[in-house]
Coordinates of C-alpha atoms and ligand atoms in Angstrom, one line a residue:
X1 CA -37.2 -9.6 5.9
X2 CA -38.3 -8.9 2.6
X3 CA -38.9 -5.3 1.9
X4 CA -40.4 -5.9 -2.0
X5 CA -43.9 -5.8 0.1
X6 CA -46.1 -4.5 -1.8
X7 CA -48.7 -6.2 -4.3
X8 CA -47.9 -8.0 -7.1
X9 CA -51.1 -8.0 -8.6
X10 CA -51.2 -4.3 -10.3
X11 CA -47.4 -5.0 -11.3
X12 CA -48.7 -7.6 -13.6
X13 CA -51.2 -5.1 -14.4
X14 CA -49.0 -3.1 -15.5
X15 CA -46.9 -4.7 -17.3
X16 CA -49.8 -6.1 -19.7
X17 CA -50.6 -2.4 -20.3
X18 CA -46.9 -1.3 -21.0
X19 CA -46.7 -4.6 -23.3
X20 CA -49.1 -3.2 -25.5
X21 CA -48.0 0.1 -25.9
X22 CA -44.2 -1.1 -26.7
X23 CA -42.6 0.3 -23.6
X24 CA -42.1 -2.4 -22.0
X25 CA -38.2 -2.2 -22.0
X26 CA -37.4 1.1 -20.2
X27 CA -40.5 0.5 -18.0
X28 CA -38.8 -3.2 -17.0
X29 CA -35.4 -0.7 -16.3
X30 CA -36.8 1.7 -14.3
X31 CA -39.1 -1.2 -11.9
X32 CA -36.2 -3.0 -11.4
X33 CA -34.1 0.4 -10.9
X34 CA -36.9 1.0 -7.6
X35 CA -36.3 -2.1 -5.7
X36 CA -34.8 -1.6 -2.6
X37 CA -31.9 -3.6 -1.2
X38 CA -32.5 -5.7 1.6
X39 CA -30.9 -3.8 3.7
X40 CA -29.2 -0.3 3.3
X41 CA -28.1 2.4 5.8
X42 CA -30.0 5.8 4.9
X43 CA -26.4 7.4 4.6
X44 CA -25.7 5.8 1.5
X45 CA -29.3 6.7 0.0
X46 CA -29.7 9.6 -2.4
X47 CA -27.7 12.2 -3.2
X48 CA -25.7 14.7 -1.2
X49 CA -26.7 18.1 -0.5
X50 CA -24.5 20.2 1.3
X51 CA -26.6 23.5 0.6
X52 CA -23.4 25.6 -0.5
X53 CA -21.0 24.3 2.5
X54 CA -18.0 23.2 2.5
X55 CA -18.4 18.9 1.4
X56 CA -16.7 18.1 4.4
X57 CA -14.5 15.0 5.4
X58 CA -17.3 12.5 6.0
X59 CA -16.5 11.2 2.6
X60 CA -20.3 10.6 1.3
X61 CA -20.6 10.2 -2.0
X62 CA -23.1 11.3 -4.3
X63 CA -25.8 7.9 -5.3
X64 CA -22.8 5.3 -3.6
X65 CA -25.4 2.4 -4.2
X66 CA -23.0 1.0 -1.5
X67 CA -20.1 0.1 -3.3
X68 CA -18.1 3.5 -2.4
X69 CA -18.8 3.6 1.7
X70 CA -16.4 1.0 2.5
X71 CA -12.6 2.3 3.7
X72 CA -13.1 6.2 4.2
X73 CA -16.2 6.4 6.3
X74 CA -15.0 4.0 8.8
X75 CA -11.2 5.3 9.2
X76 CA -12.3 8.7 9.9
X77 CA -12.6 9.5 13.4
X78 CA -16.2 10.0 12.7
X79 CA -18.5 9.5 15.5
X80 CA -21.1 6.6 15.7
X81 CA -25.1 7.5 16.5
X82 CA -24.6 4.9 19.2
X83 CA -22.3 7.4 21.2
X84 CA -23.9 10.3 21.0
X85 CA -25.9 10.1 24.2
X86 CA -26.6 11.7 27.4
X87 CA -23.9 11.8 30.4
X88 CA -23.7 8.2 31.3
X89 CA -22.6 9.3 34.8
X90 CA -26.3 11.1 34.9
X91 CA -28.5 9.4 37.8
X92 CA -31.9 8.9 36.3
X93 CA -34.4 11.6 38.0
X94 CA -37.2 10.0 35.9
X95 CA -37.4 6.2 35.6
X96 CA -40.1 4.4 33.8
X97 CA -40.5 0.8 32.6
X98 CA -42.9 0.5 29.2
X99 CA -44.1 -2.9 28.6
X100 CA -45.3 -3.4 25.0
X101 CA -47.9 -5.3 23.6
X102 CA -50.1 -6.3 20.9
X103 CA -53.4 -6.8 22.0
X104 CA -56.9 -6.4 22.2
X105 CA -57.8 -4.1 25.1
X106 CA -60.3 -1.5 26.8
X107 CA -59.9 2.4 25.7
X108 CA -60.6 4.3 28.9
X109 CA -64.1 5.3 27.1
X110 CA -64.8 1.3 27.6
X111 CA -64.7 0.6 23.4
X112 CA -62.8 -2.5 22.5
X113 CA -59.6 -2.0 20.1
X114 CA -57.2 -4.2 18.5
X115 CA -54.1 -2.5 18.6
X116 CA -50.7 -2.0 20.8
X117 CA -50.6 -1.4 24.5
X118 CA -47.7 0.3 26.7
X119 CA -48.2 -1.0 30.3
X120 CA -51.6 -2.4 29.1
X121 CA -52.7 1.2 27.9
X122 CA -53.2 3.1 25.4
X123 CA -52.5 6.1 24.9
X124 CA -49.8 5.1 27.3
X125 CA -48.9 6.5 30.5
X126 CA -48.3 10.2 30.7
X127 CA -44.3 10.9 31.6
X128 CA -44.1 13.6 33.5
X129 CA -40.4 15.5 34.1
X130 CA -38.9 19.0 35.8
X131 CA -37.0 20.9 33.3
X132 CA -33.5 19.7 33.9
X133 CA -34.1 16.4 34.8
X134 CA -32.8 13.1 33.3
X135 CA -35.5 10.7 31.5
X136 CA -35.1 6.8 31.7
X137 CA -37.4 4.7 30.0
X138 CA -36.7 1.3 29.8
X139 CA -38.9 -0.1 26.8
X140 CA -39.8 -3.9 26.8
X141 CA -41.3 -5.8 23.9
X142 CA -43.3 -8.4 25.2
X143 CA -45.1 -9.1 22.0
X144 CA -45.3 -6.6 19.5
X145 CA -44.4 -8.4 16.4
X146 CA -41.8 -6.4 13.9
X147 CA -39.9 -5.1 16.8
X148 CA -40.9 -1.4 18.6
X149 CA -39.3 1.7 19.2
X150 CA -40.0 4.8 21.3
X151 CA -39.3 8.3 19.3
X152 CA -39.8 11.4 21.9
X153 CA -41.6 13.4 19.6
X154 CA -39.9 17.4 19.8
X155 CA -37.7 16.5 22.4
X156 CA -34.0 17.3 21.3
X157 CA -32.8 14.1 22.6
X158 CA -28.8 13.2 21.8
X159 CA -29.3 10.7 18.8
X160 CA -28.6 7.7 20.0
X161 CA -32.3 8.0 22.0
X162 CA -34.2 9.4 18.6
X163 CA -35.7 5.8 18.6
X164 CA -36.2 5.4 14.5
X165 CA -35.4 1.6 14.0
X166 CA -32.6 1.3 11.3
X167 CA -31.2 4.7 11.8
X168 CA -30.5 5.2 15.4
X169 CA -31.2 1.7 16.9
X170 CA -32.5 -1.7 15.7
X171 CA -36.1 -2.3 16.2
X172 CA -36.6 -4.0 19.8
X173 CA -38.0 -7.6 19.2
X174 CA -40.5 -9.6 20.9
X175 CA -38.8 -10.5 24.5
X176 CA -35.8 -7.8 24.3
X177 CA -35.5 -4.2 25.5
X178 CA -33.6 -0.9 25.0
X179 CA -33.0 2.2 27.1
X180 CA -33.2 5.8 26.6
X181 CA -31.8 8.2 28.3
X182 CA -32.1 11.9 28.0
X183 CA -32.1 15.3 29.6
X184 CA -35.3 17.4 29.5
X185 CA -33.9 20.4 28.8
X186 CA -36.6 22.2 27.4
X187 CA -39.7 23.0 29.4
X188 CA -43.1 22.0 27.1
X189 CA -45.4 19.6 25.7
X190 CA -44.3 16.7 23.8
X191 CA -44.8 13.4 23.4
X192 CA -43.6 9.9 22.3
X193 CA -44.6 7.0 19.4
X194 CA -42.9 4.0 18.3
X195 CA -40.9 4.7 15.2
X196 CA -41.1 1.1 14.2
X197 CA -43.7 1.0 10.9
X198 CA -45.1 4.2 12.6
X199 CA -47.5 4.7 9.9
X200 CA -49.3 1.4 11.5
X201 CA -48.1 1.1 15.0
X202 CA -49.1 4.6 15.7
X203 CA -52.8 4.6 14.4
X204 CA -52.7 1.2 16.6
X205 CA -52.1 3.3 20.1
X206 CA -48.7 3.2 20.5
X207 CA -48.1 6.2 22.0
X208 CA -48.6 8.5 24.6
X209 CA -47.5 12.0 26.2
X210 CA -45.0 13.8 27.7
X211 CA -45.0 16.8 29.9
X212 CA -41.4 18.5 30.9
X213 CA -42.7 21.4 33.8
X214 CA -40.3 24.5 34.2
X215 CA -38.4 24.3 37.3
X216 CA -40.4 26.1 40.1
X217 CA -40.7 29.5 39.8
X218 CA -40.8 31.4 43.5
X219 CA -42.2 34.2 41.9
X220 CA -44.8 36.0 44.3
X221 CA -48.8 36.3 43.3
X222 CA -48.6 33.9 40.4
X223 CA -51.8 31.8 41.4
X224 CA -51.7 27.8 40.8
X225 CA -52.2 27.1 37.4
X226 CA -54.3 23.9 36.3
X227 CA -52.4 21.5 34.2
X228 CA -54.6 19.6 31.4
X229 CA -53.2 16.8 29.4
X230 CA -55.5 16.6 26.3
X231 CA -53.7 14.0 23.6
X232 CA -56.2 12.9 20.8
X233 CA -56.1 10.1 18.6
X234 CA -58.1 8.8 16.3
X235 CA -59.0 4.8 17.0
X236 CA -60.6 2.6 14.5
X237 CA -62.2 5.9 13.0
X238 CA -63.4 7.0 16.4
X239 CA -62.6 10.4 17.9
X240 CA -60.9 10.1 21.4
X241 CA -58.9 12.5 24.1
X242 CA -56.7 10.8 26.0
X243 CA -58.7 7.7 25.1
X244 CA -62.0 8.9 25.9
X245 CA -64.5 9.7 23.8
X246 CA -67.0 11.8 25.6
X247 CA -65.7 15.3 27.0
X248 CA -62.5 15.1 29.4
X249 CA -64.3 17.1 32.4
X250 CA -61.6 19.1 34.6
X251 CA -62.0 21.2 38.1
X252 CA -60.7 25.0 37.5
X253 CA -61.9 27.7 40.0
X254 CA -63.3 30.6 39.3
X255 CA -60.9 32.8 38.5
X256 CA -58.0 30.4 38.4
X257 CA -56.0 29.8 35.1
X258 CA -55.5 26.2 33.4
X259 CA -52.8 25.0 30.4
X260 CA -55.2 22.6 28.2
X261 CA -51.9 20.9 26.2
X262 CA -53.5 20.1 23.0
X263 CA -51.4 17.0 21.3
X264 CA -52.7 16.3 18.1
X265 CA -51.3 12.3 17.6
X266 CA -53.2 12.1 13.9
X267 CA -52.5 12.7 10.2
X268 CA -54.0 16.1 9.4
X269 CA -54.5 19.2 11.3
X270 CA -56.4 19.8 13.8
X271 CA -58.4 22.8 14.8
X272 CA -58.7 23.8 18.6
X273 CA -60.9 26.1 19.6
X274 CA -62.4 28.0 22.7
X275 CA -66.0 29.1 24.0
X276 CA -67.1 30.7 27.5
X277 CA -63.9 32.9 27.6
X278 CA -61.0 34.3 25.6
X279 CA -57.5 32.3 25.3
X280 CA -53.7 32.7 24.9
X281 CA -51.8 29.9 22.8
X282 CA -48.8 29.9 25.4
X283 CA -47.0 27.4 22.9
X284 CA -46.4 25.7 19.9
X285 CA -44.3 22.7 20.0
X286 CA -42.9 22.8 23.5
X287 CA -41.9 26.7 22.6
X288 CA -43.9 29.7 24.5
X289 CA -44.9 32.1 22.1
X290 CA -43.7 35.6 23.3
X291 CA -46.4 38.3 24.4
X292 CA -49.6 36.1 23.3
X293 CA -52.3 38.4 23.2
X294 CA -55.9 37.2 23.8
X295 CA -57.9 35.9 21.3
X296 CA -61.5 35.1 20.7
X297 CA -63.6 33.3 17.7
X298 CA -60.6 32.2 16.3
X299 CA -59.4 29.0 16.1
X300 CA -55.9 27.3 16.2
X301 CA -54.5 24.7 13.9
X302 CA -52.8 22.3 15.3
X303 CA -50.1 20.6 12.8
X304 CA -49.8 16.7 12.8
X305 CA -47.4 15.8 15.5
X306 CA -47.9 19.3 17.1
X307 CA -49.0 20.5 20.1
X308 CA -50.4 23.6 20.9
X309 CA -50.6 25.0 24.7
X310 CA -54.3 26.7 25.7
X311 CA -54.2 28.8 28.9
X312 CA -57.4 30.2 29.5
X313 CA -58.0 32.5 33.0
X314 CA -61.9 31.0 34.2
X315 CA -64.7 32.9 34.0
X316 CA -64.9 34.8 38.1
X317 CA -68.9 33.5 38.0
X318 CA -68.0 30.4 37.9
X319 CA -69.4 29.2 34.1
X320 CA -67.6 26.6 32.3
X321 CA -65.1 26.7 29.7
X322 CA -65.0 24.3 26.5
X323 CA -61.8 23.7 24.1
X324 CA -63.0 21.8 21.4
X325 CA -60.3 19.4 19.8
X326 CA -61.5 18.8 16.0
X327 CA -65.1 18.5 16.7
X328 CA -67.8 19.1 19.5
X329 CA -66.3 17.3 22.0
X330 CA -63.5 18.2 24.1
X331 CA -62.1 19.8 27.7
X332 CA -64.7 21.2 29.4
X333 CA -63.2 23.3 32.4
X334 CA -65.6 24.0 35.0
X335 CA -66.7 23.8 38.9
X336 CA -70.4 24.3 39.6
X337 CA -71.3 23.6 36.3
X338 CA -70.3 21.5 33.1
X339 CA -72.8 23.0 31.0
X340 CA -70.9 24.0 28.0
X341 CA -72.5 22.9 24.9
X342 CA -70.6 22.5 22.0
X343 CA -70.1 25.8 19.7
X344 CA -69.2 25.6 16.3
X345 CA -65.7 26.4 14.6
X346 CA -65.4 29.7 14.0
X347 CA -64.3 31.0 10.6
X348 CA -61.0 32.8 11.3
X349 CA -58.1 30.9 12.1
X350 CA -55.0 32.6 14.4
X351 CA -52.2 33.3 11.7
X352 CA -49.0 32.6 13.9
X353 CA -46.9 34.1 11.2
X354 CA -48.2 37.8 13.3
X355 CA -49.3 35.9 16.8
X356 CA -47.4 37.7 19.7
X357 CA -44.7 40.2 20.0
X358 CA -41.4 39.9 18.3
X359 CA -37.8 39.0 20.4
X360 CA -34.4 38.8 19.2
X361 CA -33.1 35.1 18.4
X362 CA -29.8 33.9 19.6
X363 CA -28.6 33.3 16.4
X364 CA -28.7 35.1 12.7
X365 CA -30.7 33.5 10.1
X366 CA -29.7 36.4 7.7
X367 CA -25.7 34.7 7.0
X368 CA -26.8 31.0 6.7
X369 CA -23.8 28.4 6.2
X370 CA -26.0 26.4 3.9
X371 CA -29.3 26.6 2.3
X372 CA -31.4 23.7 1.4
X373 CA -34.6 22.7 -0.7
X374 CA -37.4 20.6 0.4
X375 CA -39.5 20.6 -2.5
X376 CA -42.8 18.5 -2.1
X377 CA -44.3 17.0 -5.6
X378 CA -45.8 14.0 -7.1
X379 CA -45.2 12.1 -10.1
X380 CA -46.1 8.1 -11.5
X381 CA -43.1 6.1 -11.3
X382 CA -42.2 2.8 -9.6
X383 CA -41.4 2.6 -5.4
X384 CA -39.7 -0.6 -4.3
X385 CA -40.8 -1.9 -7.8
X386 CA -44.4 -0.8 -7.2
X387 CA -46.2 1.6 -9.6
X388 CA -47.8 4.4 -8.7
X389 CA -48.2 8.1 -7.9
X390 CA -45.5 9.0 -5.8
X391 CA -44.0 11.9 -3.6
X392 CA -41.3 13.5 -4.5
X393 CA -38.8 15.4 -3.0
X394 CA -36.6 18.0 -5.3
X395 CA -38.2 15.8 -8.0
X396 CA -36.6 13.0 -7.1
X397 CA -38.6 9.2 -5.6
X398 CA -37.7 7.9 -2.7
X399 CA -34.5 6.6 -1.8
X400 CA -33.0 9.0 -4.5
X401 CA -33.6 11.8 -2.4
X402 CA -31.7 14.9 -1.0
X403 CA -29.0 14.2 2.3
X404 CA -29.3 17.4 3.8
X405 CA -25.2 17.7 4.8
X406 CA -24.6 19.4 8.1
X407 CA -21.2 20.3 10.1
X408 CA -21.8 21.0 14.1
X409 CA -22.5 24.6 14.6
X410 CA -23.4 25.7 11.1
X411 CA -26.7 28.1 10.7
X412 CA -29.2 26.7 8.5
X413 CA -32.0 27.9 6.3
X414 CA -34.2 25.2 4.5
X415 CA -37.1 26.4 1.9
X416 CA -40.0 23.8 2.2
X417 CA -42.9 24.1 -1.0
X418 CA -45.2 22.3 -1.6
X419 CA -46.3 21.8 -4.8
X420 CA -47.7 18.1 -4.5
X421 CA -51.7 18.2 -4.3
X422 CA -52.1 17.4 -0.5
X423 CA -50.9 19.0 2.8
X424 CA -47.8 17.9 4.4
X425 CA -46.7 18.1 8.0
X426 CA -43.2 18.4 8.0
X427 CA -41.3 17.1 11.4
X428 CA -37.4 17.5 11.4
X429 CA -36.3 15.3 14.3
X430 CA -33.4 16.6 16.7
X431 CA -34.1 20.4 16.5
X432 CA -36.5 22.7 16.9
X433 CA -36.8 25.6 13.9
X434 CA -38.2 29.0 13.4
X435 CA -40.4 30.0 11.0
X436 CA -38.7 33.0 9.0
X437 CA -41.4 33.8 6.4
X438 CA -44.6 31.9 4.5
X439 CA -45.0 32.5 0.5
X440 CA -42.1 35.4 1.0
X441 CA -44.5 37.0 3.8
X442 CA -41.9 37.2 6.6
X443 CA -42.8 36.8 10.2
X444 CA -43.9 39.4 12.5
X445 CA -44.7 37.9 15.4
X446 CA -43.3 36.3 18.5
X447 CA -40.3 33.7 17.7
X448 CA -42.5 30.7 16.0
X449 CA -40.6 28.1 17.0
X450 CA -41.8 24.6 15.3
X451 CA -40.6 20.6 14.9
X452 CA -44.3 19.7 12.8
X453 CA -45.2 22.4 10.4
X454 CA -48.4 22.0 8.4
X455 CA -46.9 23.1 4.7
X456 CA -50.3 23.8 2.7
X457 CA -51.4 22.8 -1.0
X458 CA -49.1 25.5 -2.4
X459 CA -47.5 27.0 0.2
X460 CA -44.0 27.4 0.7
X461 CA -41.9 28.4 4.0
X462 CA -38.7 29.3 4.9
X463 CA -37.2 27.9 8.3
X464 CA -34.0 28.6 9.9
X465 CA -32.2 26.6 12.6
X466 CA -28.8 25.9 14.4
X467 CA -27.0 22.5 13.6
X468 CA -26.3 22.2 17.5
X469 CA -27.4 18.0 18.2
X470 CA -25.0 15.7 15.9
X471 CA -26.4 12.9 14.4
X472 CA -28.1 11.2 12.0
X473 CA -32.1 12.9 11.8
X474 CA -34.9 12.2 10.0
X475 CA -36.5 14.8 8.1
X476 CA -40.3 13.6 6.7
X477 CA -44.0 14.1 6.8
X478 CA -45.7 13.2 9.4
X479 CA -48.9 12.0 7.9
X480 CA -47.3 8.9 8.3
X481 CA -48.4 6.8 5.5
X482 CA -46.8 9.8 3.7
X483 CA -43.6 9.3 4.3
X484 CA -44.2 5.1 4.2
X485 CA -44.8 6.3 1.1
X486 CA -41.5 8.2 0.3
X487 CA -41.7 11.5 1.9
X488 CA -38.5 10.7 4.2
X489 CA -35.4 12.3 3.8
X490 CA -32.5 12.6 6.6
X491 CA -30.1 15.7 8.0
X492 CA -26.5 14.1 8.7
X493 CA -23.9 15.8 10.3
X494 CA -20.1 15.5 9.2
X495 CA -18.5 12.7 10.9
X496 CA -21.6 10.8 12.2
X497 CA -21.8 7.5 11.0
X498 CA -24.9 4.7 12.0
X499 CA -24.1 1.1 12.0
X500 CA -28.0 -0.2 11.4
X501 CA -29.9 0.0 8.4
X502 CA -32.8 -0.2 7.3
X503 CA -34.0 -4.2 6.6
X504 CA -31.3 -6.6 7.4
X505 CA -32.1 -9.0 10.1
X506 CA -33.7 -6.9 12.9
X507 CA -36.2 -6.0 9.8
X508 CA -36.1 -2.3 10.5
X509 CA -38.6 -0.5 9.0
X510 CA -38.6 2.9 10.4
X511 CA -42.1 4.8 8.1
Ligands
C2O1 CU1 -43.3 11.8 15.5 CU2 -40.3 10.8 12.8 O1 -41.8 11.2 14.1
CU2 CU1 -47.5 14.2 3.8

């Protein structure tokens, strides 16, 4: 696989222009200085950042450009991503078989698409679990060229199930599988995506949702509540909710309550909002938000790669309700009558940095063991040998970028600014964390738990989570051609080692 993909025609470009000017020496240094290896394992990559911890034993060394990883890494008795899963002796509660394909095929709405099918679907089919139970999906590549990979998207699965080709697996090629296993601990909306060139095989479909119910509740007088799945993706330009493009039309009646679980599968946020009654947002990223009050004229951003949970309580005279995702269409709710016409967005959006009432957390984010930087700019330099105007993070072009160092247990606060241009999703995989202030404003609300935060032109926030999941943990924007495009950086935990990397043979290529 060669990884030096991209064009050769503006290098040459380039280069004439540099000629001219009498540059051309340090500008030859600094291309050739960009190419990427063949292969490489992320844990070389970049420089280490242990945020004011202690270094640690895992041995990594600042910039090792691979020479250095040899003889200390691999005598410790470090622990490979490949064993950190869930309880092998665990019967499967859940099983599922995904087939994957690259195909032309029928969107629910009836449209045509060239893209990637899972069980001859796209989105693909919705997983449904109990809080508690354990997850088996058995992913075969039937012909999806480049390999696939299934990332569960917010789930806080043990490592060696994160799917990202080249960091926690090898990319599953055509006629070969892999299984994950995990336990669905955590009750919420989610969903999965191949993390095999996501930034192409997503936009192509593959993907779908994931629902993990709370275990039943036997509490008295809580009426039925209707569940909604309402994942939208964007194919070939064209707006769709779980692959249909007219409005998703659902029975509610009167009086009875329905979850609309909003999944926003695109690159830029998405605004939900609701007309014919008031709403809650019950969660954010597979987290309930505590005490959420109702709101009306107000709509909801949804981050890239977030989802946002709408309950709404029907109307008692039985008129419809509408939650528009992005546009006019949408979730209709109704029973006699579908008769909602579309309403436009209103002005005000809901501020979750004061949505809800306050509760304790179960750790303290005020005596952090370390404290890292995410700092989101751009700057022209070369990428892989390709000019251009790239992302940086803590000023530094990909792979030169921070290794946020982690040891098992530690409390840790990350500052994320963005001082770039352009909006950034940010997605941390492996852990959820919670949102501790935005610009120095700190949070007032219920617990805002998050795993894709939209970080604004500008804006800067400070998170704070536990270092509880070992592993190796991609850190990056989830516009995806973002972080294709550099705007990747990992969270490693002492000890942890992965034997793939990114290139080599199985041609991993995990943006
Ligand atoms: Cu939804 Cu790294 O991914
Ligand atoms: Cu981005």
């Amino acid at each position: 696989m060669h990884r030096n993909r991209r064009g050769g025609g503006r290098v040459r470009l380039a280069v004439a222009c540099a000629a001219t000017m009498g540059v051309l020496g340090p500008l030859i240094w600094l291309w050739q200085d960009s190419l990427l290896p063949e292969a490489y394992s992320v844990a070389d990559m970049g420089y280490a950042d242990y945020g004011g911890g202690p270094p640690g034993s895992s041995g990594h060394e600042a910039h090792s450009g691979g020479g250095a990883s040899g003889h200390g890494r691999q005598a410790e008795a470090g622990r490979d991503v490949t064993r950190l899963i869930a309880d092998a002796d665990l019967p499967a509660d859940v099983a599922v078989t995904m087939v994957a394909r690259k195909q032309r095929f029928q969107l629910p709405s009836g449209r045509a698409f060239e893209g990637y099918t899972l069980n001859g679907q796209s989105p693909g089919p919705v997983i449904k679990a109990t809080k508690g139970q354990l997850v088996q999906v058995r992913l075969i590549n039937e012909s999806v060229p480049g390999g696939v990979t299934l990332h569960w998207h917010g789930v806080d699965v043990p490592n060696a199930a994160d799917g990202v080709a080249g960091v926690t697996q090898d990319a599953v090629g055509i006629g070969k599988e892999f299984t994950y296993r995990f336990v669905a601990d955590q009750a919420g909306t989610f969903w999965y995506h191949s993390h095999q060139m996501s930034h192409e095989q997503v936009r192509g479909g593959l993907l779908g949702a994931l629902v993990v119910e709370p275990a039943p509740r036997r509490t008295a007088g809580t009426g039925e509540v209707t569940d909604v799945v309402a994942l939208a993706h964007l194919y070939n330009g064209v707006r769709t909710v779980n692959g249909l493009e007219g409005d998703v039309r659902v029975e509610v009646p009167p009086g009875a309550r329905a979850r609309v679980r909003l999944i926003n599968t695109e690159y830029g946020v998405m605004p939900a909002w609701v007309s014919g009654a008031p709403y809650r947002l019950a969660a954010v990223d597979g987290t309930e938000i505590n005490g959420p009050a109702p709101v009306q004229d107000k709509a909801v951003g949804v981050a890239a790669g977030g989802r946002a949970d709408i309950e709404v309580t029907m109307p008692e005279d039985g008129s419809p309700v509408r939650v528009h995702l992005g546009g006019p269409t949408g979730v209709v709710l109704g029973s006699k009558s579908y008769d909602a016409p579309p309403v436009s967005r209103p002005a005000a959006t809901l501020d979750l940095l004061t949505y809800g009432t306050r509760a304790p957390l179960a750790f303290d984010p005020g005596k952090p063991d370390r404290r890292f930087q995410y700092d989101m700019g751009r700057r022209p330099g070369f990428l892989d040998g390709v000019p251009g105007l790239w992302w940086t993070i803590n000023g530094r072009l990909y792979p030169d970028v921070p290794m946020f160092h982690v040891a098992e247990g530690d409390v840790v606060r990350m500052r994320i600014a963005n001082n770039s241009g352009e909006a950034h999703p940010m997605h941390l995989h492996g852990h959820h964390a919670v949102v501790l202030s935005r610009g120095g404003v700190p949070a007032t609300g219920s617990p805002w738990w998050v795993d894709s935060l939209e970080v604004g032109v500008g804006e800067s926030y400070e998170i704070a989570f536990v270092a509880d999941n070992p592993g190796v943990w991609m850190d990056h924007c989830h516009n995806l051609p973002h972080a294709s495009e550099g705007l990747t950086a990992h969270l490693m935990y002492e000890g942890v080692t992965t034997p793939f990397t990114v290139g080599g043979p199985a041609g991993n290529e995990p943006e």
